[in-house]
mmCIF file of C-alpha atoms and ligand atoms in Angstrom:
data_model
loop_
_atom_site.group_PDB
_atom_site.id
_atom_site.type_symbol
_atom_site.label_atom_id
_atom_site.label_comp_id
_atom_site.label_asym_id
_atom_site.label_seq_id
_atom_site.Cartn_x
_atom_site.Cartn_y
_atom_site.Cartn_z
ATOM 1 C CA UNK A 1 0.084 -0.097 -0.278
ATOM 2 C CA UNK A 2 1.123 3.433 -1.061
ATOM 3 C CA UNK A 3 0.078 6.572 0.888
ATOM 4 C CA UNK A 4 0.201 10.018 -0.733
ATOM 5 C CA UNK A 5 -0.561 13.289 0.755
ATOM 6 C CA UNK A 6 -1.552 16.139 -1.030
ATOM 7 C CA UNK A 7 -0.504 19.726 0.401
ATOM 8 C CA UNK A 8 0.177 23.151 0.192
ATOM 9 C CA UNK A 9 -0.224 25.828 2.971
ATOM 10 C CA UNK A 10 -2.053 27.924 0.605
ATOM 11 C CA UNK A 11 -5.373 27.530 0.034
ATOM 12 C CA UNK A 12 -7.550 27.140 -3.563
ATOM 13 C CA UNK A 13 -4.352 25.462 -5.216
ATOM 14 C CA UNK A 14 -5.917 22.483 -6.317
ATOM 15 C CA UNK A 15 -5.556 20.085 -3.225
ATOM 16 C CA UNK A 16 -8.744 18.856 -3.049
ATOM 17 C CA UNK A 17 -9.033 18.653 -6.986
ATOM 18 C CA UNK A 18 -5.717 16.629 -7.390
ATOM 19 C CA UNK A 19 -6.869 14.202 -4.601
ATOM 20 C CA UNK A 20 -10.455 13.472 -6.077
ATOM 21 C CA UNK A 21 -8.757 13.499 -9.351
ATOM 22 C CA UNK A 22 -5.883 10.855 -8.848
ATOM 23 C CA UNK A 23 -8.160 8.678 -6.279
ATOM 24 C CA UNK A 24 -11.006 8.429 -9.316
ATOM 25 C CA UNK A 25 -7.784 7.536 -11.455
ATOM 26 C CA UNK A 26 -6.585 4.915 -9.573
ATOM 27 C CA UNK A 27 -9.817 3.399 -8.956
ATOM 28 C CA UNK A 28 -10.665 3.042 -12.365
ATOM 29 C CA UNK A 29 -7.496 1.164 -12.949
ATOM 30 C CA UNK A 30 -8.741 -1.460 -10.064
ATOM 31 C CA UNK A 31 -6.787 -0.053 -7.085
ATOM 32 C CA UNK A 32 -8.732 0.268 -4.004
ATOM 33 C CA UNK A 33 -8.458 3.979 -2.537
ATOM 34 C CA UNK A 34 -9.038 5.489 0.709
ATOM 35 C CA UNK A 35 -9.216 9.070 0.507
ATOM 36 C CA UNK A 36 -9.020 10.570 4.067
ATOM 37 C CA UNK A 37 -9.954 14.332 4.383
ATOM 38 C CA UNK A 38 -8.164 15.875 7.203
ATOM 39 C CA UNK A 39 -9.178 19.720 6.249
ATOM 40 C CA UNK A 40 -11.771 20.657 8.636
ATOM 41 C CA UNK A 41 -13.601 22.691 5.811
ATOM 42 C CA UNK A 42 -14.015 19.540 4.446
ATOM 43 C CA UNK A 43 -14.096 20.275 0.839
ATOM 44 C CA UNK A 44 -13.393 16.222 0.060
ATOM 45 C CA UNK A 45 -16.304 15.212 2.187
ATOM 46 C CA UNK A 46 -18.545 17.583 0.602
ATOM 47 C CA UNK A 47 -17.308 16.608 -2.906
ATOM 48 C CA UNK A 48 -18.805 13.119 -2.391
ATOM 49 C CA UNK A 49 -22.128 14.407 -0.806
ATOM 50 C CA UNK A 50 -21.311 14.433 2.745
ATOM 51 C CA UNK A 51 -21.638 17.318 5.249
ATOM 52 C CA UNK A 52 -18.704 17.987 7.221
ATOM 53 C CA UNK A 53 -21.334 20.088 9.816
ATOM 54 C CA UNK A 54 -23.490 17.181 10.617
ATOM 55 C CA UNK A 55 -21.386 13.950 9.884
ATOM 56 C CA UNK A 56 -21.645 12.123 13.164
ATOM 57 C CA UNK A 57 -18.381 10.208 12.470
ATOM 58 C CA UNK A 58 -15.742 11.221 11.014
ATOM 59 C CA UNK A 59 -11.636 10.920 10.943
ATOM 60 C CA UNK A 60 -12.069 13.387 14.158
ATOM 61 C CA UNK A 61 -13.237 10.296 16.305
ATOM 62 C CA UNK A 62 -10.051 8.684 16.199
ATOM 63 C CA UNK A 63 -8.109 12.050 17.762
ATOM 64 C CA UNK A 64 -10.694 12.115 20.344
ATOM 65 C CA UNK A 65 -9.730 8.665 21.144
ATOM 66 C CA UNK A 66 -6.771 6.751 20.308
ATOM 67 C CA UNK A 67 -8.080 3.452 21.433
ATOM 68 C CA UNK A 68 -10.088 3.158 18.490
ATOM 69 C CA UNK A 69 -7.329 3.130 15.962
ATOM 70 C CA UNK A 70 -7.716 -0.141 15.537
ATOM 71 C CA UNK A 71 -8.695 -1.961 11.799
ATOM 72 C CA UNK A 72 -12.460 -2.550 12.963
ATOM 73 C CA UNK A 73 -12.881 0.910 14.759
ATOM 74 C CA UNK A 74 -11.513 2.592 11.713
ATOM 75 C CA UNK A 75 -13.810 0.277 9.259
ATOM 76 C CA UNK A 76 -16.684 1.754 11.039
ATOM 77 C CA UNK A 77 -15.760 5.075 10.125
ATOM 78 C CA UNK A 78 -15.662 4.753 6.561
ATOM 79 C CA UNK A 79 -18.438 5.753 3.840
ATOM 80 C CA UNK A 80 -18.820 4.474 0.386
ATOM 81 C CA UNK A 81 -18.613 7.134 -1.949
ATOM 82 C CA UNK A 82 -20.879 5.757 -4.648
ATOM 83 C CA UNK A 83 -18.292 5.121 -7.170
ATOM 84 C CA UNK A 84 -16.079 1.684 -7.014
ATOM 85 C CA UNK A 85 -12.960 1.404 -5.466
ATOM 86 C CA UNK A 86 -13.128 4.786 -3.619
ATOM 87 C CA UNK A 87 -13.577 5.224 0.066
ATOM 88 C CA UNK A 88 -14.269 8.085 2.261
ATOM 89 C CA UNK A 89 -12.752 8.692 5.595
ATOM 90 C CA UNK A 90 -14.871 12.098 6.040
ATOM 91 C CA UNK A 91 -13.855 15.071 8.017
ATOM 92 C CA UNK A 92 -16.108 17.102 10.494
ATOM 93 C CA UNK A 93 -15.719 20.672 11.366
ATOM 94 C CA UNK A 94 -14.752 19.468 14.875
ATOM 95 C CA UNK A 95 -11.453 19.116 13.307
ATOM 96 C CA UNK A 96 -10.853 22.989 13.533
ATOM 97 C CA UNK A 97 -10.883 22.371 17.273
ATOM 98 C CA UNK A 98 -8.137 19.902 17.212
ATOM 99 C CA UNK A 99 -5.372 22.323 18.060
ATOM 100 C CA UNK A 100 -7.070 23.133 21.656
ATOM 101 C CA UNK A 101 -7.351 19.357 22.351
ATOM 102 C CA UNK A 102 -3.897 18.489 21.534
ATOM 103 C CA UNK A 103 -2.615 20.928 23.896
ATOM 104 C CA UNK A 104 -1.399 18.911 26.791
ATOM 105 C CA UNK A 105 -2.147 15.793 24.722
ATOM 106 C CA UNK A 106 0.622 14.237 23.756
ATOM 107 C CA UNK A 107 1.044 11.720 20.579
ATOM 108 C CA UNK A 108 -1.400 13.215 18.435
ATOM 109 C CA UNK A 109 1.164 13.820 15.716
ATOM 110 C CA UNK A 110 0.922 9.949 14.557
ATOM 111 C CA UNK A 111 -2.597 9.438 14.903
ATOM 112 C CA UNK A 112 -3.010 9.242 10.914
ATOM 113 C CA UNK A 113 0.264 6.802 10.616
ATOM 114 C CA UNK A 114 -1.605 4.359 12.928
ATOM 115 C CA UNK A 115 -4.472 4.555 11.007
ATOM 116 C CA UNK A 116 -2.964 3.734 7.506
ATOM 117 C CA UNK A 117 -0.733 1.233 9.137
ATOM 118 C CA UNK A 118 -4.086 -0.586 10.274
ATOM 119 C CA UNK A 119 -5.653 -0.418 7.171
ATOM 120 C CA UNK A 120 -2.731 -1.382 4.738
ATOM 121 C CA UNK A 121 -4.731 -4.489 3.534
ATOM 122 C CA UNK A 122 -7.874 -3.068 2.964
ATOM 123 C CA UNK A 123 -6.792 -0.617 0.448
ATOM 124 C CA UNK A 124 -3.732 -0.372 -2.311
ATOM 125 C CA UNK A 125 -3.996 3.651 -2.098
ATOM 126 C CA UNK A 126 -4.333 6.028 0.554
ATOM 127 C CA UNK A 127 -4.952 9.812 -0.650
ATOM 128 C CA UNK A 128 -4.746 12.386 2.021
ATOM 129 C CA UNK A 129 -5.828 15.628 1.097
ATOM 130 C CA UNK A 130 -4.986 18.528 3.826
ATOM 131 C CA UNK A 131 -5.635 21.843 5.345
ATOM 132 C CA UNK A 132 -3.306 24.817 4.532
ATOM 133 C CA UNK A 133 -2.384 25.674 7.741
ATOM 134 C CA UNK A 134 0.532 24.127 9.624
ATOM 135 C CA UNK A 135 -1.096 22.596 12.725
ATOM 136 C CA UNK A 136 -1.809 18.518 14.248
ATOM 137 C CA UNK A 137 -3.536 17.974 11.065
ATOM 138 C CA UNK A 138 -1.496 18.696 8.516
ATOM 139 C CA UNK A 139 1.615 17.396 10.684
ATOM 140 C CA UNK A 140 -0.120 13.954 10.530
ATOM 141 C CA UNK A 141 -0.670 14.200 6.938
ATOM 142 C CA UNK A 142 3.214 14.633 6.526
ATOM 143 C CA UNK A 143 4.103 11.819 9.178
ATOM 144 C CA UNK A 144 1.783 9.506 7.114
ATOM 145 C CA UNK A 145 3.090 9.693 3.658
ATOM 146 C CA UNK A 146 5.188 7.897 1.385
ATOM 147 C CA UNK A 147 5.230 10.651 -0.919
ATOM 148 C CA UNK A 148 3.932 14.320 -0.774
ATOM 149 C CA UNK A 149 2.248 15.916 -3.841
ATOM 150 C CA UNK A 150 2.423 19.811 -3.597
ATOM 151 C CA UNK A 151 0.070 21.756 -5.767
ATOM 152 C CA UNK A 152 1.262 25.035 -6.912
ATOM 153 C CA UNK A 153 -1.307 27.337 -8.687
ATOM 154 C CA UNK A 154 0.535 29.140 -11.462
ATOM 155 C CA UNK A 155 -0.201 32.448 -10.588
ATOM 156 C CA UNK A 156 1.925 35.612 -9.066
ATOM 157 C CA UNK A 157 2.207 34.500 -5.257
ATOM 158 C CA UNK A 158 2.598 31.167 -6.054
ATOM 159 C CA UNK A 159 5.980 30.723 -4.645
ATOM 160 C CA UNK A 160 5.202 32.469 -1.583
ATOM 161 C CA UNK A 161 3.285 29.421 -0.382
ATOM 162 C CA UNK A 162 5.628 27.073 -1.742
ATOM 163 C CA UNK A 163 8.379 28.555 -0.009
ATOM 164 C CA UNK A 164 6.465 27.956 3.350
ATOM 165 C CA UNK A 165 5.589 24.184 2.755
ATOM 166 C CA UNK A 166 9.133 23.496 1.671
ATOM 167 C CA UNK A 167 10.621 24.972 5.049
ATOM 168 C CA UNK A 168 7.763 23.193 6.651
ATOM 169 C CA UNK A 169 9.173 20.135 5.279
ATOM 170 C CA UNK A 170 12.661 20.718 5.942
ATOM 171 C CA UNK A 171 11.963 21.260 9.745
ATOM 172 C CA UNK A 172 9.893 17.897 9.779
ATOM 173 C CA UNK A 173 12.810 16.318 8.274
ATOM 174 C CA UNK A 174 14.913 17.433 10.704
ATOM 175 C CA UNK A 175 12.944 15.689 13.657
ATOM 176 C CA UNK A 176 12.070 12.720 11.835
ATOM 177 C CA UNK A 177 15.485 12.290 10.487
ATOM 178 C CA UNK A 178 13.995 11.343 7.255
ATOM 179 C CA UNK A 179 13.744 13.257 3.939
ATOM 180 C CA UNK A 180 10.251 13.103 2.862
ATOM 181 C CA UNK A 181 10.247 12.244 -1.179
ATOM 182 C CA UNK A 182 7.970 15.103 -2.835
ATOM 183 C CA UNK A 183 7.130 16.609 -5.567
ATOM 184 C CA UNK A 184 5.580 19.869 -6.936
ATOM 185 C CA UNK A 185 2.714 20.028 -9.503
ATOM 186 C CA UNK A 186 2.048 23.314 -11.232
ATOM 187 C CA UNK A 187 -1.489 23.641 -11.582
ATOM 188 C CA UNK A 188 -4.443 25.731 -13.410
ATOM 189 C CA UNK A 189 -1.898 26.750 -16.077
ATOM 190 C CA UNK A 190 -3.555 29.685 -17.974
ATOM 191 C CA UNK A 191 -1.601 29.846 -21.234
ATOM 192 C CA UNK A 192 -3.210 33.009 -22.400
ATOM 193 C CA UNK A 193 -2.164 35.014 -19.268
ATOM 194 C CA UNK A 194 1.504 36.224 -18.806
ATOM 195 C CA UNK A 195 1.319 35.461 -15.124
ATOM 196 C CA UNK A 196 0.802 31.803 -15.574
ATOM 197 C CA UNK A 197 3.713 31.719 -18.115
ATOM 198 C CA UNK A 198 6.050 33.686 -15.981
ATOM 199 C CA UNK A 199 4.862 31.706 -12.812
ATOM 200 C CA UNK A 200 5.706 28.305 -13.927
ATOM 201 C CA UNK A 201 9.186 29.193 -15.294
ATOM 202 C CA UNK A 202 10.133 30.429 -11.667
ATOM 203 C CA UNK A 203 9.178 27.225 -10.035
ATOM 204 C CA UNK A 204 10.746 25.530 -12.892
ATOM 205 C CA UNK A 205 14.111 27.577 -12.698
ATOM 206 C CA UNK A 206 13.952 27.534 -8.713
ATOM 207 C CA UNK A 207 12.909 24.140 -8.133
ATOM 208 C CA UNK A 208 13.007 22.349 -11.497
ATOM 209 C CA UNK A 209 14.627 18.841 -9.934
ATOM 210 C CA UNK A 210 11.812 18.367 -7.915
ATOM 211 C CA UNK A 211 9.099 19.761 -9.971
ATOM 212 C CA UNK A 212 6.907 17.254 -12.410
ATOM 213 C CA UNK A 213 7.877 18.223 -15.727
ATOM 214 C CA UNK A 214 4.557 19.154 -17.030
ATOM 215 C CA UNK A 215 1.592 21.221 -15.755
ATOM 216 C CA UNK A 216 -2.402 21.122 -15.121
ATOM 217 C CA UNK A 217 -3.994 23.102 -17.206
ATOM 218 C CA UNK A 218 -6.779 25.499 -15.762
ATOM 219 C CA UNK A 219 -10.033 23.433 -17.530
ATOM 220 C CA UNK A 220 -13.657 24.300 -16.246
ATOM 221 C CA UNK A 221 -14.504 20.423 -16.604
ATOM 222 C CA UNK A 222 -12.919 19.958 -13.259
ATOM 223 C CA UNK A 223 -14.972 22.797 -12.129
ATOM 224 C CA UNK A 224 -18.094 21.235 -13.225
ATOM 225 C CA UNK A 225 -17.070 17.631 -11.756
ATOM 226 C CA UNK A 226 -16.682 19.011 -8.286
ATOM 227 C CA UNK A 227 -20.157 20.688 -8.769
ATOM 228 C CA UNK A 228 -21.824 17.349 -10.009
ATOM 229 C CA UNK A 229 -20.210 15.493 -7.079
ATOM 230 C CA UNK A 230 -18.580 13.114 -9.777
ATOM 231 C CA UNK A 231 -14.536 12.202 -9.982
ATOM 232 C CA UNK A 232 -13.100 14.029 -12.851
ATOM 233 C CA UNK A 233 -12.632 10.507 -14.750
ATOM 234 C CA UNK A 234 -15.898 9.564 -14.901
ATOM 235 C CA UNK A 235 -17.495 13.127 -15.989
ATOM 236 C CA UNK A 236 -15.085 13.916 -18.674
ATOM 237 C CA UNK A 237 -12.638 11.134 -19.529
ATOM 238 C CA UNK A 238 -11.804 13.224 -22.561
ATOM 239 C CA UNK A 239 -11.008 17.022 -20.544
ATOM 240 C CA UNK A 240 -7.666 18.715 -21.126
ATOM 241 C CA UNK A 241 -7.128 18.844 -17.224
ATOM 242 C CA UNK A 242 -8.077 14.897 -17.205
ATOM 243 C CA UNK A 243 -5.576 14.218 -19.559
ATOM 244 C CA UNK A 244 -3.026 16.139 -17.510
ATOM 245 C CA UNK A 245 -3.595 14.172 -14.205
ATOM 246 C CA UNK A 246 -3.484 10.847 -15.943
ATOM 247 C CA UNK A 247 0.170 11.737 -17.264
ATOM 248 C CA UNK A 248 0.847 12.804 -13.540
ATOM 249 C CA UNK A 249 -0.750 9.775 -11.800
ATOM 250 C CA UNK A 250 1.882 7.635 -14.209
ATOM 251 C CA UNK A 251 4.424 9.765 -13.520
ATOM 252 C CA UNK A 252 3.842 8.796 -10.236
ATOM 253 C CA UNK A 253 3.414 5.259 -11.085
ATOM 254 C CA UNK A 254 6.906 5.429 -12.508
ATOM 255 C CA UNK A 255 8.545 7.652 -9.887
ATOM 256 C CA UNK A 256 7.764 5.277 -7.391
ATOM 257 C CA UNK A 257 8.940 2.200 -9.416
ATOM 258 C CA UNK A 258 12.270 3.846 -10.091
ATOM 259 C CA UNK A 259 12.321 4.653 -6.502
ATOM 260 C CA UNK A 260 11.842 0.772 -5.524
ATOM 261 C CA UNK A 261 14.772 -0.371 -7.380
ATOM 262 C CA UNK A 262 16.949 2.592 -6.825
ATOM 263 C CA UNK A 263 19.452 2.675 -3.753
ATOM 264 C CA UNK A 264 18.108 4.506 -0.640
ATOM 265 C CA UNK A 265 18.049 8.172 -0.519
ATOM 266 C CA UNK A 266 18.854 8.634 -4.269
ATOM 267 C CA UNK A 267 16.234 10.941 -6.071
ATOM 268 C CA UNK A 268 15.797 9.272 -9.059
ATOM 269 C CA UNK A 269 13.245 10.720 -11.419
ATOM 270 C CA UNK A 270 11.610 9.399 -14.396
ATOM 271 C CA UNK A 271 12.957 11.968 -17.701
ATOM 272 C CA UNK A 272 10.541 14.551 -18.596
ATOM 273 C CA UNK A 273 10.183 13.166 -21.888
ATOM 274 C CA UNK A 274 7.895 10.481 -20.704
ATOM 275 C CA UNK A 275 5.645 13.075 -19.915
ATOM 276 C CA UNK A 276 3.229 14.327 -22.445
ATOM 277 C CA UNK A 277 3.331 18.300 -22.259
HETATM 278 N N1 LIG B 1 -6.919 22.784 -13.003
HETATM 279 C C1 LIG B 1 -8.413 23.596 -12.612
HETATM 280 N N2 LIG B 1 -9.107 24.093 -13.597
HETATM 281 C C2 LIG B 1 -10.042 25.146 -13.303
HETATM 282 N N3 LIG B 1 -10.534 25.214 -11.814
HETATM 283 C C3 LIG B 1 -9.556 24.165 -11.121
HETATM 284 C C4 LIG B 1 -8.624 23.669 -11.118
HETATM 285 N N4 LIG B 1 -8.177 23.017 -10.098
HETATM 286 C C5 LIG B 1 -8.955 23.456 -9.461
HETATM 287 N N5 LIG B 1 -9.921 24.555 -9.467
HETATM 288 C C6 LIG B 1 -11.330 24.753 -8.947
HETATM 289 O O1 LIG B 1 -10.240 26.010 -7.875
HETATM 290 C C7 LIG B 1 -11.383 25.902 -6.494
HETATM 291 C C8 LIG B 1 -10.135 25.335 -5.775
HETATM 292 O O2 LIG B 1 -9.558 23.970 -5.892
HETATM 293 P P1 LIG B 1 -9.470 22.984 -4.990
HETATM 294 O O3 LIG B 1 -9.079 21.651 -5.239
HETATM 295 O O4 LIG B 1 -10.531 22.615 -4.048
HETATM 296 O O5 LIG B 1 -8.435 23.674 -4.009
HETATM 297 P P2 LIG B 1 -7.771 23.488 -2.466
HETATM 298 O O6 LIG B 1 -7.850 22.287 -2.029
HETATM 299 O O7 LIG B 1 -6.548 23.281 -2.415
HETATM 300 O O8 LIG B 1 -8.505 24.523 -1.853
HETATM 301 C C9 LIG B 1 -12.239 24.846 -6.920
HETATM 302 O O9 LIG B 1 -13.373 25.263 -7.338
HETATM 303 C C10 LIG B 1 -11.848 23.654 -8.083
HETATM 304 O O10 LIG B 1 -13.136 23.123 -8.462
HETATM 305 MG MG1 LIG B 2 -9.136 21.865 -0.158
#
């Protein structure tokens, strides 16, 4: 089982869209996918018709009572999404109170790590959608994953959010004594605007080695799919956005294969020629 976290300390950059779309693509290929919504705003939960204000049980339960972090209890928290192979561990707005709850209660940083370990035989891929603020939830999302996907919107202030995210990552790497493998994914690229072109160039110039060699275009079909509550691969498999997400998914799998076959600590990446531009 693989665990991918989608994170950026900036809102509106495409985290939830990336989570749902990669989940849909993986599910279509027969992978059993678990989506975990760690954002108190619950956008991912809303995507599938849930109401984070009123969900009776959610991922919050696991933080309230760590003794329920066992397979049987976790399975009771999961919701079907109505789409084959995609299961959801929903968020509730109560997650917003977690920082207060965490004060004086040690060990809340690894709740999700323990959770995904429990379900390792039930799923092939876990994708964690995370909140845009640094706190217990984001720390959990980062600690639990094998790979971090950082969507960065190709717009003027994008690099500020990215710098903040990379700073957090360095701090976490030091405390955990490991280098979390991450990839920056340029999103919402609009080739008609200078702002998009310039910021994509900047991202590649400053972080070329760590950036997926292609980009996700701006595509209203992704927004329409979200409105309809349907994973984009089912909503419109031929849209430009989906074609790009498909190539991102294939790139991630290829990268993972190379990582497994390379020696520890080496960062090999598939060449950009394998990616549809
Ligand atoms: N590539 C894209 N093209 C057009 N709209 C997009 C794209 N990616 C995301 N969106 C839309 O932008 C908004 C913010 O995206 P979202 O995935 O919710 O960001 P985040 O989770 O980072 O806050 C949503 O309305 C979403 O439908
Ligand atoms: Mg979101």
